mmCIF file of C-alpha atoms and ligand atoms in Angstrom:
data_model
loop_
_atom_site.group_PDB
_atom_site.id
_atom_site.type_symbol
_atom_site.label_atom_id
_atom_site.label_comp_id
_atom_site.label_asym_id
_atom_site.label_seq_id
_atom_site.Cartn_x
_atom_site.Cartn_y
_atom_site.Cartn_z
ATOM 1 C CA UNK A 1 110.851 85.618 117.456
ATOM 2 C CA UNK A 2 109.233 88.471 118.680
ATOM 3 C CA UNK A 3 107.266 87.557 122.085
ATOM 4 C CA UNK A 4 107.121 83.753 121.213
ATOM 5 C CA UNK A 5 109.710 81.678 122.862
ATOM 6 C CA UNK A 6 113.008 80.176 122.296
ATOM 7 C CA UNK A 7 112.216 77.619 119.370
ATOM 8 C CA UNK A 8 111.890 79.057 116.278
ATOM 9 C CA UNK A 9 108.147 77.215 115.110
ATOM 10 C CA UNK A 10 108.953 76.965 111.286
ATOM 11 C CA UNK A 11 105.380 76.351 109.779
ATOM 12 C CA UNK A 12 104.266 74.134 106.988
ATOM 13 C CA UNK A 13 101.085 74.538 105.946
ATOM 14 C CA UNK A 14 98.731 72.173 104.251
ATOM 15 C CA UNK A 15 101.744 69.458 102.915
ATOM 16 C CA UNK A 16 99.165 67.297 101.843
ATOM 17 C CA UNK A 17 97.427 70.012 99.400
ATOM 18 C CA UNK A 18 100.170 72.158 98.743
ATOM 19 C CA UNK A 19 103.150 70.063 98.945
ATOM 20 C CA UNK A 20 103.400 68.907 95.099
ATOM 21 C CA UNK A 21 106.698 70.126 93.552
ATOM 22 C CA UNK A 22 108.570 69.515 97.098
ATOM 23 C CA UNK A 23 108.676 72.631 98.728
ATOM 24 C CA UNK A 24 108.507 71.167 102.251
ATOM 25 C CA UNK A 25 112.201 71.413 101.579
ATOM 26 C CA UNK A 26 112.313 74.578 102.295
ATOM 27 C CA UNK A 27 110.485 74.245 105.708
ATOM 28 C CA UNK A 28 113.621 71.582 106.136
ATOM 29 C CA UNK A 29 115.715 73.792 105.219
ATOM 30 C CA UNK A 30 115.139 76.528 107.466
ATOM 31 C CA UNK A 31 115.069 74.517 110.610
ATOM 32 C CA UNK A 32 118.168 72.809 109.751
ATOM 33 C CA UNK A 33 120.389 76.178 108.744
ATOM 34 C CA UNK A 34 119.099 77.454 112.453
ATOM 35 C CA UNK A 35 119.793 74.234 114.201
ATOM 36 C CA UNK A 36 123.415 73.971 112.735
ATOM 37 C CA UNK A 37 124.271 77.170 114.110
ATOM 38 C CA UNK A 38 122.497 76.177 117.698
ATOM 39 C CA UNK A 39 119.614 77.772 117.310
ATOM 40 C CA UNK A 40 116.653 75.832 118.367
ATOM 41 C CA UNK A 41 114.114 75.011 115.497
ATOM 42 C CA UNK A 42 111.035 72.731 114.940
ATOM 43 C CA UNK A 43 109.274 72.138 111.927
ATOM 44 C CA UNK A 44 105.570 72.132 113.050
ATOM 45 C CA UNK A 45 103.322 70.616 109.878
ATOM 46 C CA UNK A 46 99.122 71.778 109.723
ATOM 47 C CA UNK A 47 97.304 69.187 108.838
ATOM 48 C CA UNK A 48 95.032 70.334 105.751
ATOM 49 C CA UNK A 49 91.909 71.987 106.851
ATOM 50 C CA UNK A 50 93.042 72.223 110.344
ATOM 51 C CA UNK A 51 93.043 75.888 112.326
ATOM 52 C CA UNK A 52 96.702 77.865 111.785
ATOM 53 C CA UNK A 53 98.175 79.120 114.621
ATOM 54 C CA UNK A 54 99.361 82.036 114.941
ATOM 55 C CA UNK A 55 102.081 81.444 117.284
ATOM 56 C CA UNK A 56 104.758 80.177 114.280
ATOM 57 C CA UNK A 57 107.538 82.364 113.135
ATOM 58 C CA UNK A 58 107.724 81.022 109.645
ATOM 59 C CA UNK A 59 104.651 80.016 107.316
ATOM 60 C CA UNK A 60 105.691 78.219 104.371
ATOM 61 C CA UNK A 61 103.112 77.676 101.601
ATOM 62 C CA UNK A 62 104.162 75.317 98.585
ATOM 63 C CA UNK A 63 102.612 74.772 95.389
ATOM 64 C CA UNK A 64 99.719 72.518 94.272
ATOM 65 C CA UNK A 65 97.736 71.421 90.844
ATOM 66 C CA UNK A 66 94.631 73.394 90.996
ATOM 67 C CA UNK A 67 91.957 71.221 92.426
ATOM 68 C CA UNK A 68 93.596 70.050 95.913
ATOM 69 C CA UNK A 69 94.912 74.168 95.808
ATOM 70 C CA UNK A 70 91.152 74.413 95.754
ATOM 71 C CA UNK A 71 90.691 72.361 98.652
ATOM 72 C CA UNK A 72 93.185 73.949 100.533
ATOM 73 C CA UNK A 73 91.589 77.528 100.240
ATOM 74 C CA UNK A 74 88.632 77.178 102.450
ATOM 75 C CA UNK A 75 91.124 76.121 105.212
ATOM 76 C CA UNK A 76 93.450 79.423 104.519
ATOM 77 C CA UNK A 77 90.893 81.631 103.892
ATOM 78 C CA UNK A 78 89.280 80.427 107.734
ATOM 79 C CA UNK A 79 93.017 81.233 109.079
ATOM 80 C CA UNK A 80 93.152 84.178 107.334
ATOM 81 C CA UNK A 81 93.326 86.133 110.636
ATOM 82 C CA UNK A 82 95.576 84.129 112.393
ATOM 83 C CA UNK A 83 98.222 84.386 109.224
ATOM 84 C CA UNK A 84 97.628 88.381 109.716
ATOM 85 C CA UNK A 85 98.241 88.548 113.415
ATOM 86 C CA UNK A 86 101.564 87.146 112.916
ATOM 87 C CA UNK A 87 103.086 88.598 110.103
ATOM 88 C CA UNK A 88 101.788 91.479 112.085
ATOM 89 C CA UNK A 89 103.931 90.410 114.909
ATOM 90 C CA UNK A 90 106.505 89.692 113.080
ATOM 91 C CA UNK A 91 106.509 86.306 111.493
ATOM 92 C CA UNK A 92 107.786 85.648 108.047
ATOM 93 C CA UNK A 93 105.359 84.079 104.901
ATOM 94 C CA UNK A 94 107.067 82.276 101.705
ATOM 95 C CA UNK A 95 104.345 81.256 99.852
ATOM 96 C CA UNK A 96 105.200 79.473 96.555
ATOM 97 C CA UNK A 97 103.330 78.799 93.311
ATOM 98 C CA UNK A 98 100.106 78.019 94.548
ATOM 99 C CA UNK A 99 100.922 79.521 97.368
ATOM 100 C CA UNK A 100 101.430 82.706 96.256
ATOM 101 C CA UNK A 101 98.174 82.755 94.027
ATOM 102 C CA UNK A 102 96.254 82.148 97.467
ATOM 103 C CA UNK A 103 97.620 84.984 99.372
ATOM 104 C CA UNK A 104 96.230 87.033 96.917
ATOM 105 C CA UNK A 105 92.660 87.755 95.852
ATOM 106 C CA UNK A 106 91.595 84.832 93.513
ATOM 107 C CA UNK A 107 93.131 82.562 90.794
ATOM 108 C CA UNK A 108 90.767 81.629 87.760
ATOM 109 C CA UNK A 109 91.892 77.923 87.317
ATOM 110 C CA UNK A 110 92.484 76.146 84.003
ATOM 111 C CA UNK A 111 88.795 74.848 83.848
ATOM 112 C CA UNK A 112 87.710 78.407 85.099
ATOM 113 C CA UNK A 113 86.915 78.063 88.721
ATOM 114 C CA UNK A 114 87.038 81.004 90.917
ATOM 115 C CA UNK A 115 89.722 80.218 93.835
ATOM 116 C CA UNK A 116 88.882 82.686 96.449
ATOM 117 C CA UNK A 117 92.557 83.821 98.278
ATOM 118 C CA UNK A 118 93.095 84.920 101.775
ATOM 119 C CA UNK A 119 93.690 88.428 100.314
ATOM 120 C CA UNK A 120 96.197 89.676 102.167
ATOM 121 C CA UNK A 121 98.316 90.853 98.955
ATOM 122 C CA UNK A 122 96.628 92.816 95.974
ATOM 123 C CA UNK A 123 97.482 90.553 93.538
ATOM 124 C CA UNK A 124 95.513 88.179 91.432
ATOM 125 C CA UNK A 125 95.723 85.135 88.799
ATOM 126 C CA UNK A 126 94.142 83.409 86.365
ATOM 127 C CA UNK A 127 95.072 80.417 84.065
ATOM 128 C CA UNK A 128 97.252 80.793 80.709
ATOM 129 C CA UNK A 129 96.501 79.174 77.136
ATOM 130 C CA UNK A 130 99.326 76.791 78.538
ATOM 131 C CA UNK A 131 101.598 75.552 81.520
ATOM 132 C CA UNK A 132 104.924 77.425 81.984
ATOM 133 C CA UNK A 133 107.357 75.134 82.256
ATOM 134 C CA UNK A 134 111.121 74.912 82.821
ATOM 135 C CA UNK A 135 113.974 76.496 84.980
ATOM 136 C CA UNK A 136 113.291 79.704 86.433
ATOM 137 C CA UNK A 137 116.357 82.696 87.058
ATOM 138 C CA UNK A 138 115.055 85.722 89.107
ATOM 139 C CA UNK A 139 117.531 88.883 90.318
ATOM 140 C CA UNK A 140 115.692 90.327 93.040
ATOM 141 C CA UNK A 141 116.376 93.624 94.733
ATOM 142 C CA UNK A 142 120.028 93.422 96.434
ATOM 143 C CA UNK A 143 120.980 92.160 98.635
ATOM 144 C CA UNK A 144 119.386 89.175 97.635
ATOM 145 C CA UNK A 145 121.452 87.280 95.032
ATOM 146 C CA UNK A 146 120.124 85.753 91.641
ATOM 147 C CA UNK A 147 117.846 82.927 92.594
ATOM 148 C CA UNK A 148 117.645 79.834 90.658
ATOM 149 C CA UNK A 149 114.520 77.442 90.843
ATOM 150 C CA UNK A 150 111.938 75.868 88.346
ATOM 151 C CA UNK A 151 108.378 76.507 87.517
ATOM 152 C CA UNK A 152 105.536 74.180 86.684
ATOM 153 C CA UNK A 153 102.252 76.552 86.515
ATOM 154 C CA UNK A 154 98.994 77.303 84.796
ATOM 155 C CA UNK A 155 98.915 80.699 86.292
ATOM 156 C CA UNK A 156 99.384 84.217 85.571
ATOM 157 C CA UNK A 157 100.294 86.413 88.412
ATOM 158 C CA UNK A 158 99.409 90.590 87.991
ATOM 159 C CA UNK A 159 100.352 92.750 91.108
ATOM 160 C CA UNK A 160 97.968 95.387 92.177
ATOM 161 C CA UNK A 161 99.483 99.130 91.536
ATOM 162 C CA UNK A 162 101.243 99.537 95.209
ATOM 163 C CA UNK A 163 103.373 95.943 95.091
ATOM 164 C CA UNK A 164 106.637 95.359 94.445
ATOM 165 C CA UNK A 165 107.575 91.827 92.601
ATOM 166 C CA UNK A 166 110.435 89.410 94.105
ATOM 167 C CA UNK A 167 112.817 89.705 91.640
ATOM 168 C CA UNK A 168 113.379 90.634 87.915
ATOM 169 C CA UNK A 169 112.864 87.470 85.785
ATOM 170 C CA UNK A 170 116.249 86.639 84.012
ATOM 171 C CA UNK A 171 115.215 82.965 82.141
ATOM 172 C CA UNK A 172 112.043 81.309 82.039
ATOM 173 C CA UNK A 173 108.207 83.335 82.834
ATOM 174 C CA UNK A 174 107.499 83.518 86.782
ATOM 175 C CA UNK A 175 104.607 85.665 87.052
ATOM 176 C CA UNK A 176 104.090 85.345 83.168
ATOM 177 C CA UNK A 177 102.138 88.371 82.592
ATOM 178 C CA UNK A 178 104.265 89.993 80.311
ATOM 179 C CA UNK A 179 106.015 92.389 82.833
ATOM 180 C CA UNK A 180 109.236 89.775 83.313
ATOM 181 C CA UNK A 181 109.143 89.793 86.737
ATOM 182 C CA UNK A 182 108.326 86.619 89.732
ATOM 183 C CA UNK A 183 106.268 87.007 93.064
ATOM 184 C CA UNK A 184 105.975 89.650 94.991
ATOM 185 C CA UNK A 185 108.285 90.855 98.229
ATOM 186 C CA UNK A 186 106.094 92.986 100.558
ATOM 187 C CA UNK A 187 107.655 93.361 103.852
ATOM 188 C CA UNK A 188 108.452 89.853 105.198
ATOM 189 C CA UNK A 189 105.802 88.821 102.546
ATOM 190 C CA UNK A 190 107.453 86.645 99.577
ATOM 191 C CA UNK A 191 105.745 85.065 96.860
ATOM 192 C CA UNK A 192 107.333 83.596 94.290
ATOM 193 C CA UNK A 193 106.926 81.165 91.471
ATOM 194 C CA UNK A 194 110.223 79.054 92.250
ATOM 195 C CA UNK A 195 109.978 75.332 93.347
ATOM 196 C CA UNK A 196 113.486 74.196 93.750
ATOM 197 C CA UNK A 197 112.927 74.045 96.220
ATOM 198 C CA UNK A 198 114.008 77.172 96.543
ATOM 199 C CA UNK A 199 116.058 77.332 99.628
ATOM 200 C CA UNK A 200 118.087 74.671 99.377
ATOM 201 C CA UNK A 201 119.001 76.240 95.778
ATOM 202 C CA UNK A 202 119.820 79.132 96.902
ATOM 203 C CA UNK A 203 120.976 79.358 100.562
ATOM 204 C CA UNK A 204 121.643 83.633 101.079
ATOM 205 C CA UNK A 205 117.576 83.647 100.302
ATOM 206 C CA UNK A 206 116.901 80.876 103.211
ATOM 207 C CA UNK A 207 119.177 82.948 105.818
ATOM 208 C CA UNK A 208 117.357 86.063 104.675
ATOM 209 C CA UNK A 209 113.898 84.584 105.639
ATOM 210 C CA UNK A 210 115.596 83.242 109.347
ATOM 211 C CA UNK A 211 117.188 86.430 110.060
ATOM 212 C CA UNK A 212 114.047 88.711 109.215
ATOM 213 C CA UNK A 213 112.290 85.564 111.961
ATOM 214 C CA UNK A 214 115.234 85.924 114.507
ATOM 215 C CA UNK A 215 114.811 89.696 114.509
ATOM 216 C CA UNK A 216 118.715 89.831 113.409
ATOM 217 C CA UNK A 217 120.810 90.842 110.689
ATOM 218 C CA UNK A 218 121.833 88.048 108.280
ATOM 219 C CA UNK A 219 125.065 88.900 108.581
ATOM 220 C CA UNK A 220 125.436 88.439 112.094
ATOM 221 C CA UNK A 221 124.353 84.478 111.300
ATOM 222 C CA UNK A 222 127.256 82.478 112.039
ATOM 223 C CA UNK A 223 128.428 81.083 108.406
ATOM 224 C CA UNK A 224 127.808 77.426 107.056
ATOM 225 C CA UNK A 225 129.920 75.143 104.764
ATOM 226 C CA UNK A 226 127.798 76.103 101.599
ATOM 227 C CA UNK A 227 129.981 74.688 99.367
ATOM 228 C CA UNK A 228 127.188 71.344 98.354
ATOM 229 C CA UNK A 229 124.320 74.335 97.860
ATOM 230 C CA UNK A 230 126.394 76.681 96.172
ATOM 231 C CA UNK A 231 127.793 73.631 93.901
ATOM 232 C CA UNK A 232 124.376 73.332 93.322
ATOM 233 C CA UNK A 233 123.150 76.676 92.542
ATOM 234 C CA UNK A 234 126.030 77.184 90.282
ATOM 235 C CA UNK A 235 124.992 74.298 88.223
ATOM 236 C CA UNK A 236 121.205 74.874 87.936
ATOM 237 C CA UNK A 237 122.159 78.604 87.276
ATOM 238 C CA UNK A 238 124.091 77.491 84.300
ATOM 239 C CA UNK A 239 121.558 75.521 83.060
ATOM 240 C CA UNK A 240 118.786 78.244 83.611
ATOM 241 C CA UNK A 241 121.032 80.660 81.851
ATOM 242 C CA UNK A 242 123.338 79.304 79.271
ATOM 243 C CA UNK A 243 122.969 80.624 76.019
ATOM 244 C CA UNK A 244 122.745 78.066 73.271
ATOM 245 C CA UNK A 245 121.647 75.340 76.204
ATOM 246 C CA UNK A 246 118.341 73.976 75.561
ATOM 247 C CA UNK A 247 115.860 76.671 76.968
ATOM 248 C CA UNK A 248 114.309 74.727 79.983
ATOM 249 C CA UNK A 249 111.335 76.293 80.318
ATOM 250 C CA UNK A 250 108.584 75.903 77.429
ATOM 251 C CA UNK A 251 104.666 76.284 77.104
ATOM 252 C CA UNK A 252 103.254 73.110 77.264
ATOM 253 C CA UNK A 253 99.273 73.190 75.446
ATOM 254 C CA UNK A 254 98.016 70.645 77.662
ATOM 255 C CA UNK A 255 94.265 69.879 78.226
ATOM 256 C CA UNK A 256 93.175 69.585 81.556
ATOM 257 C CA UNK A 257 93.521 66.285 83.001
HETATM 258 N N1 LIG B 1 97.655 75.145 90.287
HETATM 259 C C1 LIG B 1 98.427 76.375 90.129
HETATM 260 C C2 LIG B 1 98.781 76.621 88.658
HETATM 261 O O1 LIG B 1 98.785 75.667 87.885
HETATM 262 C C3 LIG B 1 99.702 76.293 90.933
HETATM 263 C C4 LIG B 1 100.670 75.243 90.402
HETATM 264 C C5 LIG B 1 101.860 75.058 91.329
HETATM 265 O O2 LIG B 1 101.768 75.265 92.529
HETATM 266 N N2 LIG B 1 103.005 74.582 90.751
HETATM 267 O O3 LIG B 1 99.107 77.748 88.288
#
């Protein structure tokens, strides 16, 4: 929390827009894992369309269907700034699905509109034949731990030539454009195609994100009873991964509703 004060301001950013597979659980998630350990969190929610400050030390962006993700770019792209200051100071982004398209520089929706992103990642999207589908398994870089989530998207994410993804995809698409890999990690940048949401599914990640905010090393983060989330984790990694199970995660041709 470099030069803010004591609370750590976890932001969530446009629920209303981008808030349709549930990732405001991961907002939850992050104030709770720093207030169980004493650390003084508040989950502070931006209206859609409203200014973003720039005085939070988390901005969580969750994923949307392609018309209210429309919507919510005008606001983002107007905030643009603000978003930049802080990571610049700092602050953390986890911007999911959606999310991650509109970091980037534009996502050609399903019915062809141009979505215009903030830009503040070379990367850039456009809509598939079909909707990926299904549980989602993603080994990033160490020391990060295999993530488990799901993914419900039109989109197909390409990285520009100097970014490095998230992880390695192990089951299901994430960024789908034939390179097997999810999101992107750029500093204390993360995109990524997992809903989940993800934190709660996969707690080392969500005490990676507070310690990069708290300016300390993860392992210095007094340790939780994990055993409900990694009970969890366990059993949606078994399902993401088990060979013979049903493949979760299929191509659905669906026309645009
Ligand atoms: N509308 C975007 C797409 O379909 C993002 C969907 C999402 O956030 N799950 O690719």
């Amino acid at each position: 929390m470099s030069g803010r004060d004591s609370t750590l301001r976890v932001g969530l950013i446009y629920p209303e827009l981008l808030g349709t597979y549930g990732d405001r659980g991961n907002a939850v998630v992050l104030v709770k894992r720093a207030q169980w350990r004493g650390i003084p969190a508040e989950l502070v929610e931006v209206t859609a369309g409203e200014p973003i400050p720039d005085s939070l030390d988390l901005y969580l962006l969750g994923g949307g269907e392609d018309d209210p993700q429309h919507l919510a770019a005008a606001g983002l792209r107007a905030s643009r700034h603000a978003i930049e200051r802080a990571v610049g100071d700092g602050a953390v982004l986890l911007a999911v699905c959606a999310g991650l398209q509109l970091v980037g520089d534009h996502y050609v929706a399903a019915d062809g509109t141009v979505i215009e992103g903030l830009g503040l990642l070379d990367l850039s999207t456009r809509a598939g034949p079909a909707r990926l589908i299904g549980e989602l398994v993603v080994d990033p870089e160490p020391p990060l731990p295999r993530l488990t989530g799901f993914e419900n998207h039109w989109g197909r994410t390409t990285l520009g030539p100097g970014l490095a993804p998230l992880g390695r995809v192990v089951a299901g698409r994430g960024d789908g454009d034939g390179r097997d890999t999810d999101g992107v990690l750029a500093d204390r940048m993360v995109g990524s195609y997992l809903h989940g949401p993800v934190l709660p599914r996969n707690p080392a990640f969500a005490d990676q994100l507070l310690a990069w905010a708290l300016n300390v090393d993860p392992t210095s983060l007094a340790p939780l009873d994990a055993e409900p989330e990694e009970r969890l984790r366990a059993e949606r990694l078994q399902a993401g991964t088990a060979r013979g199970a049903r493949r979760w995660w299929h191509e659905r041709r669906l026309t645009r509703g």
